Tab-separated table of C-alpha atoms and ligand atoms in Angstrom:
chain	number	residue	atom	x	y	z
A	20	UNK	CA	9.399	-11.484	90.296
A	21	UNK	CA	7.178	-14.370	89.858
A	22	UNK	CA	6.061	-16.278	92.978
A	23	UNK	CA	5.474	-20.061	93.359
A	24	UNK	CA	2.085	-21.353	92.089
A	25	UNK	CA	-0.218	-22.638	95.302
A	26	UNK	CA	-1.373	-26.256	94.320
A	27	UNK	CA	-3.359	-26.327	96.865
A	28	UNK	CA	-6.242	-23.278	96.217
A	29	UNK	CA	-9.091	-21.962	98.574
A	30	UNK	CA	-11.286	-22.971	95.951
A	31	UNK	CA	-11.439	-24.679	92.582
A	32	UNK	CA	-11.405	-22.797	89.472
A	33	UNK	CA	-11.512	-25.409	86.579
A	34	UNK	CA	-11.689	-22.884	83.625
A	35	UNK	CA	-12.142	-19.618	81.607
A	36	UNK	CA	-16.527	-20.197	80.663
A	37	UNK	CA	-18.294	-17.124	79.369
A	38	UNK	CA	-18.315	-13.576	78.296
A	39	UNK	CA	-21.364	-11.298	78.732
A	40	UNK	CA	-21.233	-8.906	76.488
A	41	UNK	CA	-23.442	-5.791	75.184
A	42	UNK	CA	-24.604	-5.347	71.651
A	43	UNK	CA	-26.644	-2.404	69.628
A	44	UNK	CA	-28.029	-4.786	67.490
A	45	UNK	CA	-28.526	-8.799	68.442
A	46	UNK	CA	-29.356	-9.710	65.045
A	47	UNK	CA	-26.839	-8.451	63.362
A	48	UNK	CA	-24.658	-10.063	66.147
A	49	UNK	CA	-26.121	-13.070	65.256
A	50	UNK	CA	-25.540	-13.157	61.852
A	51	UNK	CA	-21.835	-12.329	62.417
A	52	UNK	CA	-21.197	-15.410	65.197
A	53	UNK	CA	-23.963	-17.588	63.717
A	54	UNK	CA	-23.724	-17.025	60.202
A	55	UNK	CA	-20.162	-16.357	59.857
A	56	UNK	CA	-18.070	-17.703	62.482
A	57	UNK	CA	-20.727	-21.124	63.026
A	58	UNK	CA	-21.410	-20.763	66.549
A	59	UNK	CA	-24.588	-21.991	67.436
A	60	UNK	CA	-27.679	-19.948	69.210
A	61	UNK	CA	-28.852	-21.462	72.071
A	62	UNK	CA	-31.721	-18.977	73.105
A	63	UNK	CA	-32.421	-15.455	72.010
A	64	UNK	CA	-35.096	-13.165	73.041
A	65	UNK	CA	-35.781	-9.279	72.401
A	66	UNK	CA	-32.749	-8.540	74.848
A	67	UNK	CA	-30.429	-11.201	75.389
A	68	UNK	CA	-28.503	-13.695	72.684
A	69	UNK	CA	-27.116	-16.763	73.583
A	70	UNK	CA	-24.709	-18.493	71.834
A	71	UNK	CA	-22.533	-21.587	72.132
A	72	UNK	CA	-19.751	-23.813	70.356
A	73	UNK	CA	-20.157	-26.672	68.833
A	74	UNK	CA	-18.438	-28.742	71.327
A	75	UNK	CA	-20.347	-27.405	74.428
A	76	UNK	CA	-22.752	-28.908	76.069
A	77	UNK	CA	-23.139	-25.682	78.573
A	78	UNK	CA	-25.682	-23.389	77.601
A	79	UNK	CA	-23.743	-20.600	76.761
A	80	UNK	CA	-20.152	-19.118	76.280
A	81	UNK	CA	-21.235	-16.248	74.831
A	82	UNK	CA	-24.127	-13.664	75.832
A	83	UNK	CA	-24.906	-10.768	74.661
A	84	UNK	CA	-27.445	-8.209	75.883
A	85	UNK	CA	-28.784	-5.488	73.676
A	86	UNK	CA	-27.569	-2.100	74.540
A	87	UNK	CA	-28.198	1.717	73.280
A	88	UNK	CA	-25.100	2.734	74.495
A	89	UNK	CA	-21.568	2.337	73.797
A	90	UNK	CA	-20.751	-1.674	73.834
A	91	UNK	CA	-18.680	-3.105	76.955
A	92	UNK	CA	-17.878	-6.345	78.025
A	93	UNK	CA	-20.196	-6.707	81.586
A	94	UNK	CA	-18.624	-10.055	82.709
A	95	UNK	CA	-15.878	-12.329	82.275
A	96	UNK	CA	-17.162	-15.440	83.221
A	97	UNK	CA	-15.245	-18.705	85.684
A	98	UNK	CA	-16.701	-21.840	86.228
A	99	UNK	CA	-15.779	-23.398	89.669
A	100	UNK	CA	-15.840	-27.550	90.185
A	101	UNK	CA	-19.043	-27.488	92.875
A	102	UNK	CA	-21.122	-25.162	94.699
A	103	UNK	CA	-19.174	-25.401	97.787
A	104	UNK	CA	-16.245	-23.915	95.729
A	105	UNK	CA	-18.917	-21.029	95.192
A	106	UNK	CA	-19.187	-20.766	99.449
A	107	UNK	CA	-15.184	-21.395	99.892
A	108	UNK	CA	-14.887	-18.603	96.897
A	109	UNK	CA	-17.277	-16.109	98.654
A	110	UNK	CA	-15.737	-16.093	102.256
A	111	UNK	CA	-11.845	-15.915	100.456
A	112	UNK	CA	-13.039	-12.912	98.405
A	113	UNK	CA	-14.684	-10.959	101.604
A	114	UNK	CA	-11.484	-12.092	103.418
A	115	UNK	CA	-9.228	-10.463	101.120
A	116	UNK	CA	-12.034	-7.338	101.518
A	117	UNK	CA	-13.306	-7.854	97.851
A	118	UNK	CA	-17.027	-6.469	98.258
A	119	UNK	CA	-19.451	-10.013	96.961
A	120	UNK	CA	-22.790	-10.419	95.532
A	121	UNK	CA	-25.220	-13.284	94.532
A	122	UNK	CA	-26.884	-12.670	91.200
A	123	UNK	CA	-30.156	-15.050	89.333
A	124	UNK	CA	-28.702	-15.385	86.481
A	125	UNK	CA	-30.680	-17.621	83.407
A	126	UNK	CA	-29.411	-20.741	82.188
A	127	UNK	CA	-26.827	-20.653	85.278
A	128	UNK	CA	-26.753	-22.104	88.490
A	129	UNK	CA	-25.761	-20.038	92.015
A	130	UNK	CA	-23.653	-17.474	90.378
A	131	UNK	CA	-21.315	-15.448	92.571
A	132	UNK	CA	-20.450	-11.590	91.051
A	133	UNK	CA	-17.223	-10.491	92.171
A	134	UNK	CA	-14.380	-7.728	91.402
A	135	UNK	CA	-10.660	-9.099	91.144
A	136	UNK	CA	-7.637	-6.796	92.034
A	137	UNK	CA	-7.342	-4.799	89.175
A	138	UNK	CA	-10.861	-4.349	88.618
A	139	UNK	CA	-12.253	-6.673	86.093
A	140	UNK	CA	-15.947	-7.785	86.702
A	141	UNK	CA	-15.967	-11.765	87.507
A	142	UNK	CA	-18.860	-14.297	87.385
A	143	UNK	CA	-18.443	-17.445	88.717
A	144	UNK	CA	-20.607	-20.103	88.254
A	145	UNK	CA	-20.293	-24.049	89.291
A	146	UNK	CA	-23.587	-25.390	86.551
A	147	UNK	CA	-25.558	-24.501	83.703
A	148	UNK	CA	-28.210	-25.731	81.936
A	149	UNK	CA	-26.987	-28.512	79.833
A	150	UNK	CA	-27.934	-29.118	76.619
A	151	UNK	CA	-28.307	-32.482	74.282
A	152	UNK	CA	-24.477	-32.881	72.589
A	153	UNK	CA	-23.741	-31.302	68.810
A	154	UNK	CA	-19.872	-32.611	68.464
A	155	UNK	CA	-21.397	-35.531	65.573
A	156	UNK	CA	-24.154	-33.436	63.967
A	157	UNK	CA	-21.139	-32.859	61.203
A	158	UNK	CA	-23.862	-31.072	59.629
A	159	UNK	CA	-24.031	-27.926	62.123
A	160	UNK	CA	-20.148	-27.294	61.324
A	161	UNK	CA	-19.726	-24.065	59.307
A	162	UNK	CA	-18.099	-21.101	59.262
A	163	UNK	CA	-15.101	-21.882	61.312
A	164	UNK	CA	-16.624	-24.491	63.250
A	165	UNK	CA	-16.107	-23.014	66.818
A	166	UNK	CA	-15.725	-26.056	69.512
A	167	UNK	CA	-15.208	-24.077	72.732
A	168	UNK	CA	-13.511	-21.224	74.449
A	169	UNK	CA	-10.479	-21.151	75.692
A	170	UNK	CA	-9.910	-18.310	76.944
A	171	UNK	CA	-9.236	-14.508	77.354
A	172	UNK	CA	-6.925	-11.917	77.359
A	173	UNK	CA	-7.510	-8.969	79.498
A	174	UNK	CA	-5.882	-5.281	79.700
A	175	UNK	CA	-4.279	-4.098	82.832
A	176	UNK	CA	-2.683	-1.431	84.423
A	177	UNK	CA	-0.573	-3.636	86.858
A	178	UNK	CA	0.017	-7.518	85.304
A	179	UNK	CA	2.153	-7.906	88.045
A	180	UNK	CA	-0.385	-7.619	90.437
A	181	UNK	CA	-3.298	-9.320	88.418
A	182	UNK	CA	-0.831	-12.176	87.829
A	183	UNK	CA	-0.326	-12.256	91.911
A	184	UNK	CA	-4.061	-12.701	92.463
A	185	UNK	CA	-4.857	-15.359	89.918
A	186	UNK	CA	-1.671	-17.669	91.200
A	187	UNK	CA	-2.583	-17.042	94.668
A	188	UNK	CA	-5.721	-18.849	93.857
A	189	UNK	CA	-4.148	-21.767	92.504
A	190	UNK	CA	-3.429	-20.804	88.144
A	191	UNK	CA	-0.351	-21.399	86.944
A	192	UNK	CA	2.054	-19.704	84.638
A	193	UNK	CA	2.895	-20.960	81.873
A	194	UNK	CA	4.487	-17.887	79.781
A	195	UNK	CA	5.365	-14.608	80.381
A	196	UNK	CA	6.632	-11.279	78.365
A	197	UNK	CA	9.141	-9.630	80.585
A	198	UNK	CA	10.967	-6.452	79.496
A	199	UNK	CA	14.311	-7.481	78.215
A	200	UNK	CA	17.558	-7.737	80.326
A	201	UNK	CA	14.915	-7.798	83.432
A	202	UNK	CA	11.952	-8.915	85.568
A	203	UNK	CA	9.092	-6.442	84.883
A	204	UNK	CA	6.140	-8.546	83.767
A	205	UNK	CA	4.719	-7.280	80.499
A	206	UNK	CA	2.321	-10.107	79.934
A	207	UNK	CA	0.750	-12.850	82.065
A	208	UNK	CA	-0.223	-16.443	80.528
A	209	UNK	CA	-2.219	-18.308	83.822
A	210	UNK	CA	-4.284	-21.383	83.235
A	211	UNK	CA	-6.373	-23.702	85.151
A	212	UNK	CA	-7.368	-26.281	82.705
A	213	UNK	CA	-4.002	-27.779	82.149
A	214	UNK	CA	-3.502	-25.774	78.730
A	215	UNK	CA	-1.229	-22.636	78.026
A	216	UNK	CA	-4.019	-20.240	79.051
A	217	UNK	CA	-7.251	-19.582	80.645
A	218	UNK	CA	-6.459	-15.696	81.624
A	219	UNK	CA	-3.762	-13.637	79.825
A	220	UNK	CA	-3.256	-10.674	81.380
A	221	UNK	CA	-0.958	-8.001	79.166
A	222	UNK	CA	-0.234	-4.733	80.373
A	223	UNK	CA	-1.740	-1.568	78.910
A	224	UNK	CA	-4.898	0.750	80.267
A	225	UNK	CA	-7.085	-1.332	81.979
A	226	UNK	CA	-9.408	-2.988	82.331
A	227	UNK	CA	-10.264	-3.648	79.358
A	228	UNK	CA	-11.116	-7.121	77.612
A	229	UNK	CA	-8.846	-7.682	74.701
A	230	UNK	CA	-10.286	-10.497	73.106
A	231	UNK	CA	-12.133	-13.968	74.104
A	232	UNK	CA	-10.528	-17.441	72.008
A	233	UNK	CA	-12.557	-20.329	70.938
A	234	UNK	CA	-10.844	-23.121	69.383
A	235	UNK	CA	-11.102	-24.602	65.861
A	236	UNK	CA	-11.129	-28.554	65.027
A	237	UNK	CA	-9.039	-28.107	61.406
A	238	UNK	CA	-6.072	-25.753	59.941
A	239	UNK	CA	-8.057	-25.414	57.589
A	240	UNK	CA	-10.642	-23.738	59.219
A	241	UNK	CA	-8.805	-20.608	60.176
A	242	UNK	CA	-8.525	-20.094	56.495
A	243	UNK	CA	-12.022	-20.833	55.347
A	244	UNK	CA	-13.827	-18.971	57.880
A	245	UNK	CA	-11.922	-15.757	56.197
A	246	UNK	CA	-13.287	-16.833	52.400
A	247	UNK	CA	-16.810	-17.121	54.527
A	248	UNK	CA	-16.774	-13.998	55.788
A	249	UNK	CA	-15.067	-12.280	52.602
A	250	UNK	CA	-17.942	-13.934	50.708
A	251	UNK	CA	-20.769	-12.953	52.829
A	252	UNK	CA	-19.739	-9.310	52.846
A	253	UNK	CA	-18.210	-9.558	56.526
A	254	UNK	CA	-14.400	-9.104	54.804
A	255	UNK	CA	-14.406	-5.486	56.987
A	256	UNK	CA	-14.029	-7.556	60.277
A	257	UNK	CA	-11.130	-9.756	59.584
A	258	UNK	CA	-8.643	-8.003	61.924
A	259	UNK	CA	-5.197	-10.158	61.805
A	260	UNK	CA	-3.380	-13.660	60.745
A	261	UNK	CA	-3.497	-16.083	59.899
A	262	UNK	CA	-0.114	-16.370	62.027
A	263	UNK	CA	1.044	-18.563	64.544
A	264	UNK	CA	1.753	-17.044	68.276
A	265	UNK	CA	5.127	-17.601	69.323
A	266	UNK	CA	3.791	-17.961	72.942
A	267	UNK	CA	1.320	-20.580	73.530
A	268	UNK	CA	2.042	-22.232	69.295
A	269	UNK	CA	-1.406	-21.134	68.460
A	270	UNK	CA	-2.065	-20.715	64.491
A	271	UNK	CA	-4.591	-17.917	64.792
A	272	UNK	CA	-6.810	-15.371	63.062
A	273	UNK	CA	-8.439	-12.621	64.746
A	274	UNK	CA	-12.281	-10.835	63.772
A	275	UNK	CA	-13.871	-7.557	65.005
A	276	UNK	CA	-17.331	-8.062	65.555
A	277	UNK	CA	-20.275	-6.006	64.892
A	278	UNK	CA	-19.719	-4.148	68.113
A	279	UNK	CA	-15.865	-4.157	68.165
A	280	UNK	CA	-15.202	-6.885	70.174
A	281	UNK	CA	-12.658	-9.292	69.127
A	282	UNK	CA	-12.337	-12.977	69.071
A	283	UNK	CA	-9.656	-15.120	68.445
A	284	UNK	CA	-10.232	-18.558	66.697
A	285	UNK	CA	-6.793	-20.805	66.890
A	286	UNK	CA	-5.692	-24.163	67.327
A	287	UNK	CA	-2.561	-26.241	68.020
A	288	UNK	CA	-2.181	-25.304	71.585
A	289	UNK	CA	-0.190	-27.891	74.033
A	290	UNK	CA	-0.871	-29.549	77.055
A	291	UNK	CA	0.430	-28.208	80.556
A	292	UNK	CA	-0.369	-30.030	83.249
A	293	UNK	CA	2.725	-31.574	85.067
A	294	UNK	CA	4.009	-29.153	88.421
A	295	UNK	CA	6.880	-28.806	87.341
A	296	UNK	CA	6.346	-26.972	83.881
A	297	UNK	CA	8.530	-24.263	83.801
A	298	UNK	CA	7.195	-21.094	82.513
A	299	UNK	CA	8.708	-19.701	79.307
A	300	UNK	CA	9.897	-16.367	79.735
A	301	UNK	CA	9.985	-13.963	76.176
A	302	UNK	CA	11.411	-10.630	75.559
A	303	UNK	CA	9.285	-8.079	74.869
A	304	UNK	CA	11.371	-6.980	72.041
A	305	UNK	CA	11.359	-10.386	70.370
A	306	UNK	CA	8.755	-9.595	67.699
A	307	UNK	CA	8.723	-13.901	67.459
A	308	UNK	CA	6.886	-13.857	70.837
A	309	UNK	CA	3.591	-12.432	69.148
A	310	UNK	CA	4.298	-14.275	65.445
A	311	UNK	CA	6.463	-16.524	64.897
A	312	UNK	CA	6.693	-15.636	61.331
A	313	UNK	CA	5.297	-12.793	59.679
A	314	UNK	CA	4.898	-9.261	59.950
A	315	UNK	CA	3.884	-8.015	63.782
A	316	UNK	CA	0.746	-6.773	64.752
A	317	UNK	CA	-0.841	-2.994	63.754
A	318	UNK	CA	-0.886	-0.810	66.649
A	319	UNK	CA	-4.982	-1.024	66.786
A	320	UNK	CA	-4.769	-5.108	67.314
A	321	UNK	CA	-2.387	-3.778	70.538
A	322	UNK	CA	-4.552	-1.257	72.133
A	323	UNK	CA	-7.958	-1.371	71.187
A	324	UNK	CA	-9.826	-3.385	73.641
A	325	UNK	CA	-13.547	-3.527	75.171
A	326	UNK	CA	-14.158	-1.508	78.683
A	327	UNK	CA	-15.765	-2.874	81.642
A	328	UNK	CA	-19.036	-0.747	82.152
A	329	UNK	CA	-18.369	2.081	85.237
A	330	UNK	CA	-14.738	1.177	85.661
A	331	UNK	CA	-12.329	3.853	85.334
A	332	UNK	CA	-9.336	2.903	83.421
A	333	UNK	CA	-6.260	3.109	84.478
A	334	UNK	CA	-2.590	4.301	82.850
A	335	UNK	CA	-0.121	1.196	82.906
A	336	UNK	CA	2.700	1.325	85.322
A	337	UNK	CA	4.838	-0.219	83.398
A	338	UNK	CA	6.050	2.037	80.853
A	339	UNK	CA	6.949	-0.593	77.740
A	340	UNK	CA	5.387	-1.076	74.737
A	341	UNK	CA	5.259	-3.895	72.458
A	342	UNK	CA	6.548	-3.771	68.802
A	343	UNK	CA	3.853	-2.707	66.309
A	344	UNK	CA	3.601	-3.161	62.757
A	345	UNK	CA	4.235	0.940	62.416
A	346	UNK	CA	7.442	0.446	64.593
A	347	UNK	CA	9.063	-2.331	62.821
A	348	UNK	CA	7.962	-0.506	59.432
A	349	UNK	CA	9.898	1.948	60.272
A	350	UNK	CA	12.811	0.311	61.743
A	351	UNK	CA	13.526	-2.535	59.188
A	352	UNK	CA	12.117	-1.143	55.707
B	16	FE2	FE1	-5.516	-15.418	72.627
């Protein structure tokens, strides 16, 4: 069951912002997003890596600090419209019992940490330091030319109940995966921005980040960051695509990096602002959902996924699982 959106929030959310990530080794971290993929560093020191697209004028979108230990995801990063969002976001959060805390943070403004429902670590931040504009240095654009996240997709146990949270504090759906012939929600697509997504939520053990999403300027892009990275040596990390997602129209291609984390890079998203925009509703069996043409994904693209450092994971309730590339191997060939 999906309930109404609430227009009206306790705070303003106005998009997915960051990732803070860990890393075992920044530089060859760097080499992969920099190098690669064309983001663009915006700081780095012995411990910490900055990076940005080229679109941004925020400091970051991505950050990752050096680890020994097994990479997570620490963060999933929301920016909210002013600081009094931050205050109105603080007292709803230890309303609803959700234990806060104010972190210093560098590069970021008053940044609130805070746990949603189902357990994934949230920062949310209304400024950051702001940096002179790269959109018409043409010559910075390499690599896939990386303009600006768009969001990410997250692993949980219960999307029904992530899905409740978010709308409750004023996303919207815009898609969802339902198992077929009824209601249960396989897969959440919530945005604040007024396009398809800011948050997916999908349902699997969780949490666990499944990937972040930047956007690309060109078509052509998707393919030539994939002869880049073939001709560089970094051919190992191409994951999947280039397809186009059923849900949301996005012509994608998917990249492991260095540390396992994934990132999308897509374009040719739509716009979804109006009230009244109905959510789409797929099967989960409708392999056209995922890719609209093509072969589906391999299980690993399902359900590998980072982990949120000291958070147990949890088994889905929802007992459905998607069709993988193994499954429809075997069923159709
Ligand atoms: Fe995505």
């Amino acid at each position: 069951m999906i309930p109404n959106a609430i227009v009206t929030p306790p705070f303003n959310i106005t998009r997915a912002s960051h990732a803070v990530l860990t890393a075992r080794d920044l530089g060859a971290t760097r080499a992969f997003y920099c190098d690669v993929l064309g983001f663009l560093p915006s700081n780095q020191d012995r411990d910490a890596l900055y990076l940005r697209g080229i679109e941004e004028r925020s400091h970051h979108s991505l950050v990752f600090h050096r680890t020994d230990s097994a990479s997570v995801c620490e963060r999933i990063g929301l920016r909210v419209f002013t600081d009094e969002d931050l205050d109105k976001a603080a007292d709803h959060f230890t309303r609803l019992g959700h234990p806060v805390r104010w972190a210093e943070v560098p590069h970021q403004g008053r940044t609130l940490h805070v746990d949603d429902n189902v357990g994934m670590p949230l920062e949310l931040c209304a400024v950051m330091d702001e940096l002179p504009p790269s959109l018409q240095k043409f010559e910075l654009y390499k690599g896939a030319s990386p303009m600006r996240l768009d969001h990410f997709q997250l692993v949980t146990h219960d999307v029904q109940r992530a899905m409740e949270f978010y709308l409750a504090l004023g996303f919207r759906l815009t898609e969802y995966t339902a198992t077929d012939g009824k209601d249960e929600i396989w897969g959440a697509w919530l945005q604040r921005k007024g396009n398809p997504h800011d948050v997916v939520f999908s349902n699997g053990r969780g949490p666990r980040l499944h990937h972040f999403a930047y956007t690309v300027p060109e078509t052509r892009d998707i393919i030539h960051v994939c002869d880049v990275a073939g001709s560089l040596g970094f051919g190992r990390h191409f994951e999947r695509g280039p397809g186009r997602h059923g849900i949301g129209n996005a012509l994608f291609v998917y990249f492991r990096d260095p540390d396992g984390h994934r990132i999308e890079l897509f374009n040719a998203h739509y716009q979804a602002i109006d009230v009244n925009h109905t959510p789409l509703r797929w099967d989960l069996t409708d392999t056209r959902r995922s890719q609209l043409w093509g072969l589906p994904a391999h299980a690993k693209w399902f359900f590998e996924a980072s982990e949120f450092p000291g958070k147990p994971l949890h088994e889905p309730l929802l007992h459905a699982e998607p069709v993988t590339l193994e499954k429809f191997l075997a069923t159709h060939f």
